[in-house]
Amino acid sequence: MKANTTTSSSKTPRLTGLIVFLLIAGLTQFLSYQRYLIVKEEKHNQILREINSVKDRLQTALSYDLAAVQTLKFVVEEYGVPKNFDSIAKRILQSNKFIDALELTQGGEITNVYPLQGNEAAIGYNILEDSLRNQEAYKAIDMKSLYFAGPFELKQGGVAVVGRLPIFINNEFQGFAAVLIKISTLLKAAGIDTLPGNEFVYQLSKVNPTTLKEEYFLPESRSFESGQSVVIEIPDGEWKLHVMSKNKKAFLGVLAISILGFLLSLVGGIFAWYLARQPLKLNKLVEEKTRMLQVSEARLIEAQALAKVGSWETNLSTMEVTWSLETYKIFEIDPVDFKHSHPNFLDYVHPLDREMVDHAFKESIGSHFLHVVEHRAVSPSGAIKYVEERWKIFYDPLGNPVRALGTCQDLTERKQAQLKIIQSEKDYKNLFENNPSPMFIWNFKTTQIIDCNEEVLLKYGYTRDEFLNLTIKDIRPLEDVAALEEVITTEEQYGRVHKKVWRHKKKSGEVMFLDITGHLIDYNGTRASLVMLNDITEKLKAEEELKASYDQLKELTGHLQRVREEERTRIAREIHDELGQQLTGLKMDTSWILKSKNQSEVMVQERLSNMILLIDDTIQSVRRIASELRPGILDDLGLIAALEWQTQEFEKRTGIRSRFKTEVEDSDFDINIVTNIFRVYQEALTNVARHSQATLVETALEEKNGVLSLIVKDNGVGLNLEEAKNKKSLGLVGMKERALMLHGNLIIKNEEQRGVTIALEIPLQGKDNQHL
């Protein structure tokens, strides 16, 4: 029996020490773990902000790269490989400082590089024949969009990323328009600082498509573990950006708390074991253990300060309140003043929360559960804090409540962070709804439109209820739906941001061209796409009109060349037929005179007379041909005399009555103005003779308010302007071009069955017009 008592007594101190150790260890490690979670969350958010900032800068730089290769692709698709490739590439590079070189390929072979210096080794290299690198090139062809390959070693040396945009003509692959971005340039564009003093560590990696192993490209040797770093995938490429914080000091404080708590719990456990083991020596050791307890309390207070958690106790019989030092700090109260003034705890609770706190505390008396209340507190300085109170009621053996023991934690920083998040959401909502650009959000799974701003409703012509009942397929022409479904599938697989030009339908049925940028987002727990629209319908129309104007100029150039050749042929024929015959006759007469020594003087005189007549005819022929090329009257007598002469000649040649009137004094106009006005008049009369069926042409030359106007009006059947435009009338194009050369304007007024009026208006800035 004695042996059993001894064994039980030896186990009791151990069990007591173990329980005390576990209790203190559990409390301190819980506080350490909470602090660790806070520090870890702050570090993770810091890394997320940095990587999102880098990602935004990188996406901005890559969008400029896309614009550069799209420009190069447009030139090749519309006009073929330009002979002045270096000039075009130089202009593109001047507008984008984050591109090191531009390339064009014929098929897979590199044929053009700018700048060529330093990149000569790349010429002739065929990427599609390189089994180690061609997979990413074929991927760009399959996607039919810009795709970034690399980073990899270049033929000409160095490590770079290459963005390739495939070029298709008539749906046949022709080659690539490519941008070359060296690693140093890419880091600069992304704002990545790899210097030792930077707070973050960066690494670029990709999975080698051949070896299927991850390759790293920045000189950083440390391991990027998933718990310590954040990884993002770069759009339009299969490479990743890793970011990790170098600063590990923040976790040292958490480790210190944990170690301190462990030591405190160990000391408490040993102390409890020792007291239980030595009950007879307890009185002798009270003083020493009290000191140790004070040290433990100090450490506990320090732990509370680190975790910003205070404790309090209320005697329910006397309502006396005892606070820990950290509790005083939370409420910003001086302990001495608090004890002398004996204030009511509710005095420090926000007036709007006092009734709620008082009711919760009274309701807790009689309960055995833990109670939790959040409320606002007002410090003596007037500062408002958010506090969480946790407490439990303790009872005597008879069941009477004797005390309330609780903790309070300062939630101000957490609440402020929550309020910032709420405000950020409000700001985002306000930005979305009041954005001047049309925007809407659609459900990625159902394609249903789930939100939109007012600009979208104005753009499409729907009411909000009507628009939110549509899917993104409903606002597209039927022939574009298949392409849309393909894009949705691609985005779902890769989770990329897309940017593309689409056709959309308004409620009226009108089709518009939109440059659309979509971002995958989480919208109230739903995977969705935020779409931003840019209407480029007018821009595309302007481009088509510019191309049509360019085609007209090409046709006009060809027409002028043909006219010039026809004129040369006609002049050559007239010189041959007329001047040649006349000169041949003169030669024959001259030969006859030389051989006619025995002829009479009368016959010689007759031959000489004939020669004089032939010479006169030759002179007339030369004058006529010269006059047709450029009337001498234009240079000798001026514009007005030339116009009067041309009017008379036109009436003689065509039989159409022609009248010319002017009150303009024949000033010394610039020869460029005189020539172009005269040629426009000739072309206008030619159109009258060919198409108008007119019997009368009236021409006037006027000068008003510094503008010189030539007005030609006929009484013919009129001109079908649409038909003339479809036939690409080169005469009208030529007259318009001459007007533009003089910074003027050509106006054509047409009335069917009532004739056509052509008005040429030329601004005069001084009589000399030397600026034209």
Short mmCIF file of C-alpha atoms in Angstrom, two decimals, residues 159-499:
data_model
loop_
_atom_site.label_atom_id
_atom_site.label_comp_id
_atom_site.label_asym_id
_atom_site.label_seq_id
_atom_site.Cartn_x
_atom_site.Cartn_y
_atom_site.Cartn_z
CA VAL A 159 20.25 35.93 -74.88
CA ALA A 160 16.93 37.39 -76.02
CA VAL A 161 13.19 36.89 -76.37
CA VAL A 162 11.73 36.81 -79.90
CA GLY A 163 8.09 37.71 -80.55
CA ARG A 164 6.83 36.32 -83.87
CA LEU A 165 3.58 37.36 -85.59
CA PRO A 166 2.74 35.09 -88.56
CA ILE A 167 1.88 36.76 -91.88
CA PHE A 168 -0.91 35.20 -93.97
CA ILE A 169 -1.84 36.31 -97.45
CA ASN A 170 -4.97 34.69 -98.92
CA ASN A 171 -4.91 32.33 -95.90
CA GLU A 172 -1.46 31.07 -96.87
CA PHE A 173 1.47 31.40 -94.45
CA GLN A 174 4.16 33.70 -95.88
CA GLY A 175 6.53 34.25 -93.00
CA PHE A 176 6.93 36.13 -89.73
CA ALA A 177 7.14 39.75 -88.62
CA ALA A 178 9.29 39.50 -85.50
CA VAL A 179 10.66 41.65 -82.68
CA LEU A 180 13.88 40.80 -80.84
CA ILE A 181 14.15 41.86 -77.19
CA LYS A 182 17.37 41.20 -75.30
CA ILE A 183 17.13 40.08 -71.68
CA SER A 184 18.64 43.37 -70.48
CA THR A 185 16.04 45.34 -72.48
CA LEU A 186 13.22 43.11 -71.19
CA LEU A 187 14.33 43.65 -67.58
CA LYS A 188 14.51 47.41 -68.16
CA ALA A 189 10.99 47.44 -69.69
CA ALA A 190 9.63 45.48 -66.73
CA GLY A 191 11.46 47.76 -64.25
CA ILE A 192 13.28 44.76 -62.74
CA ASP A 193 16.32 45.71 -60.68
CA THR A 194 18.68 42.73 -60.31
CA LEU A 195 21.27 44.67 -58.28
CA PRO A 196 22.27 43.12 -54.88
CA GLY A 197 20.71 46.00 -52.91
CA ASN A 198 17.17 45.43 -54.22
CA GLU A 199 14.51 44.20 -51.82
CA PHE A 200 13.25 41.50 -54.21
CA VAL A 201 14.83 38.61 -56.10
CA TYR A 202 13.69 37.95 -59.67
CA GLN A 203 14.02 34.95 -61.96
CA LEU A 204 12.80 34.17 -65.49
CA SER A 205 12.19 30.56 -66.46
CA LYS A 206 10.53 28.43 -69.08
CA VAL A 207 10.00 24.75 -69.78
CA ASN A 208 12.24 23.64 -72.65
CA PRO A 209 9.80 22.18 -75.24
CA THR A 210 12.41 19.57 -76.21
CA THR A 211 13.86 18.43 -72.87
CA LEU A 212 10.68 19.30 -70.85
CA LYS A 213 12.97 20.67 -68.11
CA GLU A 214 12.63 24.11 -66.56
CA GLU A 215 15.45 26.49 -67.55
CA TYR A 216 16.44 29.67 -65.68
CA PHE A 217 17.90 32.78 -67.37
CA LEU A 218 18.82 35.26 -64.65
CA PRO A 219 22.01 34.90 -62.55
CA GLU A 220 20.15 34.08 -59.32
CA SER A 221 21.15 30.85 -57.63
CA ARG A 222 18.78 30.72 -54.66
CA SER A 223 15.76 28.40 -54.67
CA PHE A 224 12.34 29.93 -55.40
CA GLU A 225 10.14 27.82 -53.14
CA SER A 226 6.38 27.96 -53.58
CA GLY A 227 5.81 29.17 -50.05
CA GLN A 228 8.31 32.01 -50.32
CA SER A 229 7.81 33.29 -53.88
CA VAL A 230 5.03 34.23 -56.31
CA VAL A 231 4.94 33.08 -59.94
CA ILE A 232 3.05 34.59 -62.89
CA GLU A 233 2.83 33.40 -66.49
CA ILE A 234 3.79 36.03 -69.05
CA PRO A 235 1.05 36.54 -71.70
CA ASP A 236 1.74 35.37 -75.29
CA GLY A 237 4.65 33.14 -74.19
CA GLU A 238 5.44 30.04 -72.16
CA TRP A 239 7.82 31.69 -69.73
CA LYS A 240 7.32 32.62 -66.12
CA LEU A 241 8.40 35.41 -63.81
CA HIS A 242 9.33 34.49 -60.21
CA VAL A 243 9.53 37.10 -57.46
CA MET A 244 10.73 36.43 -53.91
CA SER A 245 11.48 38.79 -51.05
CA LYS A 246 15.02 38.86 -49.68
CA ASN A 247 13.94 40.22 -46.31
CA LYS A 248 13.63 37.37 -43.82
CA LYS A 249 14.18 39.53 -40.74
CA ALA A 250 10.46 40.03 -40.20
CA PHE A 251 10.11 36.36 -39.27
CA LEU A 252 12.90 36.56 -36.68
CA GLY A 253 10.58 38.38 -34.27
CA VAL A 254 8.00 35.59 -34.63
CA LEU A 255 10.73 33.01 -33.99
CA ALA A 256 11.82 34.97 -30.93
CA ILE A 257 8.25 34.95 -29.57
CA SER A 258 7.99 31.23 -30.22
CA ILE A 259 11.29 30.47 -28.50
CA LEU A 260 10.42 32.78 -25.63
CA GLY A 261 7.04 31.11 -25.24
CA PHE A 262 8.64 27.67 -25.28
CA LEU A 263 11.13 28.71 -22.64
CA LEU A 264 8.35 30.28 -20.57
CA SER A 265 6.26 27.13 -20.79
CA LEU A 266 9.30 24.99 -19.98
CA VAL A 267 10.11 27.14 -16.97
CA GLY A 268 6.47 27.08 -15.84
CA GLY A 269 6.27 23.31 -16.23
CA ILE A 270 9.51 22.71 -14.37
CA PHE A 271 8.41 25.19 -11.71
CA ALA A 272 5.07 23.45 -11.24
CA TRP A 273 6.80 20.05 -11.18
CA TYR A 274 9.30 21.31 -8.67
CA LEU A 275 6.65 22.79 -6.34
CA ALA A 276 4.56 19.67 -6.51
CA ARG A 277 7.64 17.53 -5.85
CA GLN A 278 8.86 19.64 -2.95
CA PRO A 279 5.76 20.70 -0.95
CA LEU A 280 7.76 20.81 2.28
CA LYS A 281 10.25 23.31 0.88
CA LEU A 282 7.58 25.50 -0.70
CA ASN A 283 7.69 28.21 1.98
CA LYS A 284 11.46 28.49 1.65
CA LEU A 285 11.26 28.88 -2.06
CA VAL A 286 8.32 31.31 -2.19
CA GLU A 287 10.51 34.36 -2.54
CA GLU A 288 12.63 32.82 -5.30
CA LYS A 289 9.65 31.42 -7.18
CA THR A 290 7.79 34.69 -6.87
CA ARG A 291 10.69 36.37 -8.60
CA MET A 292 10.63 33.72 -11.31
CA LEU A 293 6.90 34.21 -11.67
CA GLN A 294 7.41 37.93 -12.09
CA VAL A 295 9.91 37.21 -14.83
CA SER A 296 7.39 34.91 -16.45
CA GLU A 297 4.70 37.56 -16.16
CA ALA A 298 7.04 40.10 -17.70
CA ARG A 299 7.64 37.75 -20.58
CA LEU A 300 3.93 37.15 -20.90
CA ILE A 301 3.39 40.90 -20.95
CA GLU A 302 6.03 41.17 -23.66
CA ALA A 303 4.31 38.44 -25.63
CA GLN A 304 0.99 40.27 -25.22
CA ALA A 305 2.61 43.47 -26.46
CA LEU A 306 3.98 41.73 -29.54
CA ALA A 307 0.56 40.24 -30.31
CA LYS A 308 -1.29 43.43 -29.23
CA VAL A 309 -3.48 41.33 -26.92
CA GLY A 310 -4.28 42.52 -23.42
CA SER A 311 -6.04 40.77 -20.51
CA TRP A 312 -8.45 41.91 -17.83
CA GLU A 313 -10.34 40.56 -14.83
CA THR A 314 -13.50 41.81 -13.13
CA ASN A 315 -14.57 40.89 -9.60
CA LEU A 316 -18.32 40.48 -9.98
CA SER A 317 -18.92 41.05 -6.26
CA THR A 318 -17.10 44.38 -6.00
CA MET A 319 -17.01 45.15 -9.76
CA GLU A 320 -13.33 45.97 -9.30
CA VAL A 321 -11.47 45.84 -12.64
CA THR A 322 -7.87 44.72 -13.14
CA TRP A 323 -6.16 45.38 -16.46
CA SER A 324 -2.86 44.19 -17.88
CA LEU A 325 -0.31 46.72 -19.10
CA GLU A 326 -1.12 45.96 -22.77
CA THR A 327 -4.82 46.65 -22.10
CA TYR A 328 -3.94 50.13 -20.87
CA LYS A 329 -1.86 50.64 -24.03
CA ILE A 330 -4.73 49.54 -26.26
CA PHE A 331 -7.09 52.06 -24.67
CA GLU A 332 -4.29 54.65 -24.33
CA ILE A 333 -4.99 55.10 -20.62
CA ASP A 334 -2.49 55.93 -17.86
CA PRO A 335 -2.70 53.11 -15.22
CA VAL A 336 -2.18 55.58 -12.35
CA ASP A 337 -4.97 57.90 -13.48
CA PHE A 338 -7.24 54.91 -14.06
CA LYS A 339 -6.79 53.55 -10.53
CA HIS A 340 -7.25 56.95 -8.87
CA SER A 341 -10.33 58.00 -10.79
CA HIS A 342 -12.09 54.59 -10.71
CA PRO A 343 -13.94 55.23 -13.96
CA ASN A 344 -16.54 52.97 -15.46
CA PHE A 345 -15.17 50.78 -18.25
CA LEU A 346 -18.11 51.85 -20.44
CA ASP A 347 -16.75 55.42 -20.35
CA TYR A 348 -14.08 54.29 -22.84
CA VAL A 349 -16.55 52.54 -25.15
CA HIS A 350 -17.87 54.53 -28.10
CA PRO A 351 -21.22 56.11 -27.15
CA LEU A 352 -22.98 54.33 -30.00
CA ASP A 353 -21.67 50.91 -28.82
CA ARG A 354 -22.13 51.26 -25.03
CA GLU A 355 -25.63 49.83 -24.88
CA MET A 356 -24.60 46.82 -26.99
CA VAL A 357 -21.49 46.06 -24.85
CA ASP A 358 -23.36 46.50 -21.55
CA HIS A 359 -26.18 44.24 -22.73
CA ALA A 360 -23.72 41.54 -23.92
CA PHE A 361 -21.84 41.53 -20.60
CA LYS A 362 -25.05 41.29 -18.54
CA GLU A 363 -26.39 38.52 -20.76
CA SER A 364 -23.14 36.53 -20.32
CA ILE A 365 -23.59 36.26 -16.53
CA GLY A 366 -25.11 32.84 -15.96
CA SER A 367 -23.54 31.35 -19.06
CA HIS A 368 -20.54 29.00 -19.15
CA PHE A 369 -19.53 29.76 -22.76
CA LEU A 370 -16.89 32.06 -24.21
CA HIS A 371 -18.32 35.40 -25.31
CA VAL A 372 -16.95 37.58 -28.09
CA VAL A 373 -17.88 41.21 -28.85
CA GLU A 374 -16.37 43.73 -31.24
CA HIS A 375 -16.81 47.42 -30.44
CA ARG A 376 -15.30 50.83 -30.92
CA ALA A 377 -13.28 52.46 -28.14
CA VAL A 378 -12.54 56.14 -27.57
CA SER A 379 -9.21 57.05 -25.99
CA PRO A 380 -8.77 60.17 -23.82
CA SER A 381 -7.13 61.86 -26.84
CA GLY A 382 -10.30 61.23 -28.86
CA ALA A 383 -8.79 58.55 -31.11
CA ILE A 384 -11.24 55.82 -32.17
CA LYS A 385 -10.05 52.21 -32.10
CA TYR A 386 -11.64 48.87 -32.96
CA VAL A 387 -11.37 46.30 -30.15
CA GLU A 388 -12.35 42.63 -29.84
CA GLU A 389 -13.33 41.50 -26.32
CA ARG A 390 -13.34 37.80 -25.33
CA TRP A 391 -14.36 36.73 -21.82
CA LYS A 392 -15.75 33.93 -19.74
CA ILE A 393 -17.63 33.93 -16.42
CA PHE A 394 -16.25 31.82 -13.55
CA TYR A 395 -18.42 30.51 -10.67
CA ASP A 396 -17.93 29.35 -7.08
CA PRO A 397 -18.87 25.80 -6.00
CA LEU A 398 -22.38 27.02 -5.28
CA GLY A 399 -22.80 28.29 -8.83
CA ASN A 400 -22.56 31.97 -8.02
CA PRO A 401 -20.66 34.11 -10.56
CA VAL A 402 -17.52 35.44 -8.91
CA ARG A 403 -15.32 36.85 -11.68
CA ALA A 404 -15.03 37.49 -15.38
CA LEU A 405 -11.70 36.81 -17.07
CA GLY A 406 -11.09 38.10 -20.57
CA THR A 407 -8.76 39.39 -23.25
CA CYS A 408 -8.93 42.34 -25.59
CA GLN A 409 -7.17 42.69 -28.92
CA ASP A 410 -6.57 45.84 -30.96
CA LEU A 411 -8.23 45.32 -34.40
CA THR A 412 -7.72 48.88 -35.62
CA GLU A 413 -5.12 48.07 -38.27
CA ARG A 414 -7.13 45.07 -39.50
CA LYS A 415 -10.33 47.10 -39.65
CA GLN A 416 -8.62 49.93 -41.47
CA ALA A 417 -7.32 47.42 -44.01
CA GLN A 418 -10.85 46.04 -44.42
CA LEU A 419 -12.24 49.56 -44.85
CA LYS A 420 -9.59 50.25 -47.49
CA ILE A 421 -10.64 47.09 -49.33
CA ILE A 422 -14.30 48.15 -49.18
CA GLN A 423 -13.40 51.64 -50.39
CA SER A 424 -11.28 50.13 -53.14
CA GLU A 425 -14.26 48.06 -54.26
CA LYS A 426 -16.41 51.20 -54.25
CA ASP A 427 -13.77 53.07 -56.25
CA TYR A 428 -13.60 50.20 -58.74
CA LYS A 429 -17.37 50.18 -59.10
CA ASN A 430 -17.39 53.95 -59.60
CA LEU A 431 -14.58 53.72 -62.15
CA PHE A 432 -16.43 50.99 -64.02
CA GLU A 433 -19.79 52.76 -64.09
CA ASN A 434 -18.45 56.24 -64.90
CA ASN A 435 -15.65 55.23 -67.25
CA PRO A 436 -15.84 57.16 -70.55
CA SER A 437 -14.89 53.97 -72.40
CA PRO A 438 -17.65 51.38 -73.02
CA MET A 439 -17.15 48.39 -70.70
CA PHE A 440 -19.13 45.28 -69.82
CA ILE A 441 -18.63 41.98 -67.96
CA TRP A 442 -19.78 38.56 -69.17
CA ASN A 443 -19.95 35.15 -67.51
CA PHE A 444 -17.13 33.02 -68.94
CA LYS A 445 -19.12 29.80 -68.60
CA THR A 446 -22.56 30.85 -69.88
CA THR A 447 -21.43 33.83 -72.07
CA GLN A 448 -24.26 35.83 -70.44
CA ILE A 449 -23.63 39.58 -70.04
CA ILE A 450 -23.86 40.28 -66.30
CA ASP A 451 -22.91 43.95 -65.93
CA CYS A 452 -22.23 47.05 -68.05
CA ASN A 453 -21.72 50.81 -67.81
CA GLU A 454 -23.77 53.59 -69.39
CA GLU A 455 -21.34 54.12 -72.29
CA VAL A 456 -22.06 50.60 -73.55
CA LEU A 457 -25.81 51.27 -73.57
CA LEU A 458 -25.26 54.48 -75.55
CA LYS A 459 -22.97 52.65 -77.97
CA TYR A 460 -25.30 49.71 -78.66
CA GLY A 461 -28.66 51.47 -78.27
CA TYR A 462 -30.15 49.03 -75.71
CA THR A 463 -31.72 49.65 -72.32
CA ARG A 464 -29.88 48.10 -69.36
CA ASP A 465 -32.47 45.30 -68.94
CA GLU A 466 -32.32 44.50 -72.67
CA PHE A 467 -28.52 44.39 -72.74
CA LEU A 468 -28.21 42.23 -69.61
CA ASN A 469 -30.56 39.67 -71.21
CA LEU A 470 -28.09 39.16 -74.09
CA THR A 471 -25.08 36.88 -74.48
CA ILE A 472 -21.87 37.95 -76.21
CA LYS A 473 -22.94 35.78 -79.16
CA ASP A 474 -26.13 37.83 -79.62
CA ILE A 475 -24.20 41.05 -80.29
CA ARG A 476 -22.09 39.54 -83.07
CA PRO A 477 -22.91 38.70 -86.69
CA LEU A 478 -23.70 35.00 -87.14
CA GLU A 479 -20.62 34.43 -89.29
CA ASP A 480 -18.35 35.57 -86.40
CA VAL A 481 -19.77 33.27 -83.70
CA ALA A 482 -17.56 30.28 -84.60
CA ALA A 483 -14.40 32.39 -84.28
CA LEU A 484 -15.65 33.72 -80.93
CA GLU A 485 -16.18 30.19 -79.58
CA GLU A 486 -12.64 29.28 -80.62
CA VAL A 487 -11.24 32.30 -78.74
CA ILE A 488 -13.27 31.42 -75.62
CA THR A 489 -11.88 27.87 -75.71
CA THR A 490 -8.31 29.18 -76.04
CA GLU A 491 -8.74 31.62 -73.15
CA GLU A 492 -10.25 28.94 -70.94
CA GLN A 493 -7.25 26.68 -71.63
CA TYR A 494 -4.48 29.24 -71.17
CA GLY A 495 -6.18 31.93 -69.07
CA ARG A 496 -4.69 34.69 -71.17
CA VAL A 497 -5.73 38.30 -71.75
CA HIS A 498 -6.93 38.80 -75.32
CA LYS A 499 -6.88 41.88 -77.58
#
